[in-house]
Amino acid sequence: MQKISIAAALIAATMLSACADMKVTPNPIVPDTRIAAPVVVNPDVELAEAVRAQLRSMGVRSVTPTVAKGEVTLKGEVETGQDLARVAKAVQGIKGVTAVFPDVNVKR
């Protein structure tokens, strides 16, 4: 048992002496690859999400918007012409929408 204890003591002493020679920098150096690039946000993506949120808040699940340069195309199906007018007017009132093109089937 003494041989194991002596060996363990030698290993510990060697490790401690190695640690004493280490140099510690006060601030770690971060390579350029770890710095995040700024996120570029596409306004059409944000606008499409705003339109989807508006449609959800109105309870409209059967209409899907697509957005290109602020122009919103609505595809899907609604029950009546009044529903279509209500949806189109709500979408047209969203900031950033420049036009609304309804490609929506009216059931009755």
Coordinates of C-alpha atoms in Angstrom, one line a residue:
M1 CA 0.0 0.0 0.0
Q2 CA 2.9 2.4 0.7
K3 CA 4.1 2.1 -2.9
I4 CA 0.7 3.3 -4.2
S5 CA 0.7 6.2 -1.8
I6 CA 4.2 7.3 -2.8
A7 CA 3.3 7.0 -6.5
A8 CA 0.2 9.1 -6.0
A9 CA 2.2 11.7 -4.1
L10 CA 4.7 12.0 -6.9
I11 CA 2.0 12.4 -9.5
A12 CA 0.3 15.1 -7.4
A13 CA 3.6 16.9 -6.9
T14 CA 4.3 16.8 -10.7
M15 CA 0.9 18.1 -11.5
L16 CA 1.1 21.0 -9.0
S17 CA 4.5 22.0 -10.3
A18 CA 3.2 22.0 -13.9
C19 CA 0.3 24.2 -12.8
A20 CA 2.7 26.7 -11.2
D21 CA 4.4 27.3 -14.6
M22 CA 1.0 28.1 -16.4
K23 CA 0.4 31.6 -17.4
V24 CA -3.1 33.0 -17.1
T25 CA -4.4 35.8 -19.3
P26 CA -6.8 38.2 -17.6
N27 CA -9.2 38.3 -20.6
P28 CA -9.7 35.3 -22.9
I29 CA -9.0 36.0 -26.5
V30 CA -12.1 35.4 -28.7
P31 CA -11.4 34.4 -32.3
D32 CA -13.2 36.4 -35.0
T33 CA -15.2 33.3 -36.0
R34 CA -17.0 33.4 -32.7
I35 CA -18.3 37.0 -33.1
A36 CA -21.9 36.9 -34.4
A37 CA -22.6 38.7 -37.6
P38 CA -25.5 41.2 -37.5
V39 CA -28.8 39.6 -38.3
V40 CA -30.4 41.0 -41.5
V41 CA -34.1 41.0 -41.3
N42 CA -36.3 40.8 -44.4
P43 CA -39.2 43.3 -44.1
D44 CA -41.4 41.0 -46.1
V45 CA -40.8 38.1 -43.7
E46 CA -41.8 40.4 -40.8
L47 CA -44.8 41.7 -42.7
A48 CA -46.0 38.1 -43.5
E49 CA -45.8 37.2 -39.8
A50 CA -47.8 40.3 -38.9
V51 CA -50.5 39.4 -41.5
R52 CA -50.6 35.8 -40.2
A53 CA -51.0 37.1 -36.6
Q54 CA -53.8 39.4 -37.7
L55 CA -55.6 36.5 -39.5
R56 CA -55.2 34.3 -36.4
S57 CA -56.6 37.0 -34.1
M58 CA -59.6 37.2 -36.4
G59 CA -60.1 33.4 -36.3
V60 CA -59.3 33.0 -40.0
R61 CA -57.5 29.7 -40.5
S62 CA -58.3 29.0 -44.1
V63 CA -56.4 32.0 -45.7
T64 CA -52.7 32.0 -46.2
P65 CA -50.7 35.2 -47.0
T66 CA -47.6 35.6 -49.2
V67 CA -45.7 38.9 -49.2
A68 CA -43.4 40.4 -51.9
K69 CA -42.3 44.0 -51.7
G70 CA -45.1 44.9 -49.3
E71 CA -47.8 43.4 -51.6
V72 CA -49.9 40.7 -49.8
T73 CA -51.5 37.9 -51.8
L74 CA -54.2 36.1 -49.9
K75 CA -54.9 32.5 -50.9
G76 CA -57.5 30.1 -49.5
E77 CA -61.2 30.1 -48.8
V78 CA -63.8 32.1 -46.9
E79 CA -67.5 31.5 -46.3
T80 CA -69.0 34.8 -47.7
G81 CA -68.0 37.9 -49.6
Q82 CA -68.4 39.9 -46.4
D83 CA -65.8 37.7 -44.8
L84 CA -63.5 38.3 -47.7
A85 CA -64.0 42.1 -47.4
R86 CA -63.4 42.0 -43.7
V87 CA -60.2 40.0 -44.1
A88 CA -58.9 42.2 -46.9
K89 CA -59.7 45.4 -45.0
A90 CA -57.9 44.2 -41.9
V91 CA -54.8 43.2 -43.8
Q92 CA -54.8 46.5 -45.7
G93 CA -54.7 48.3 -42.4
I94 CA -51.4 46.7 -41.3
K95 CA -48.4 49.0 -41.4
G96 CA -46.2 48.2 -44.4
V97 CA -48.8 46.7 -46.6
T98 CA -48.9 48.5 -50.0
A99 CA -51.5 46.3 -51.7
V100 CA -53.8 43.3 -51.1
F101 CA -54.5 40.8 -53.8
P102 CA -57.3 38.4 -52.8
D103 CA -57.0 35.0 -54.6
V104 CA -59.7 33.6 -52.3
N105 CA -62.5 31.2 -53.0
V106 CA -65.9 32.4 -51.6
K107 CA -68.1 29.5 -50.7
R108 CA -71.4 31.3 -50.9

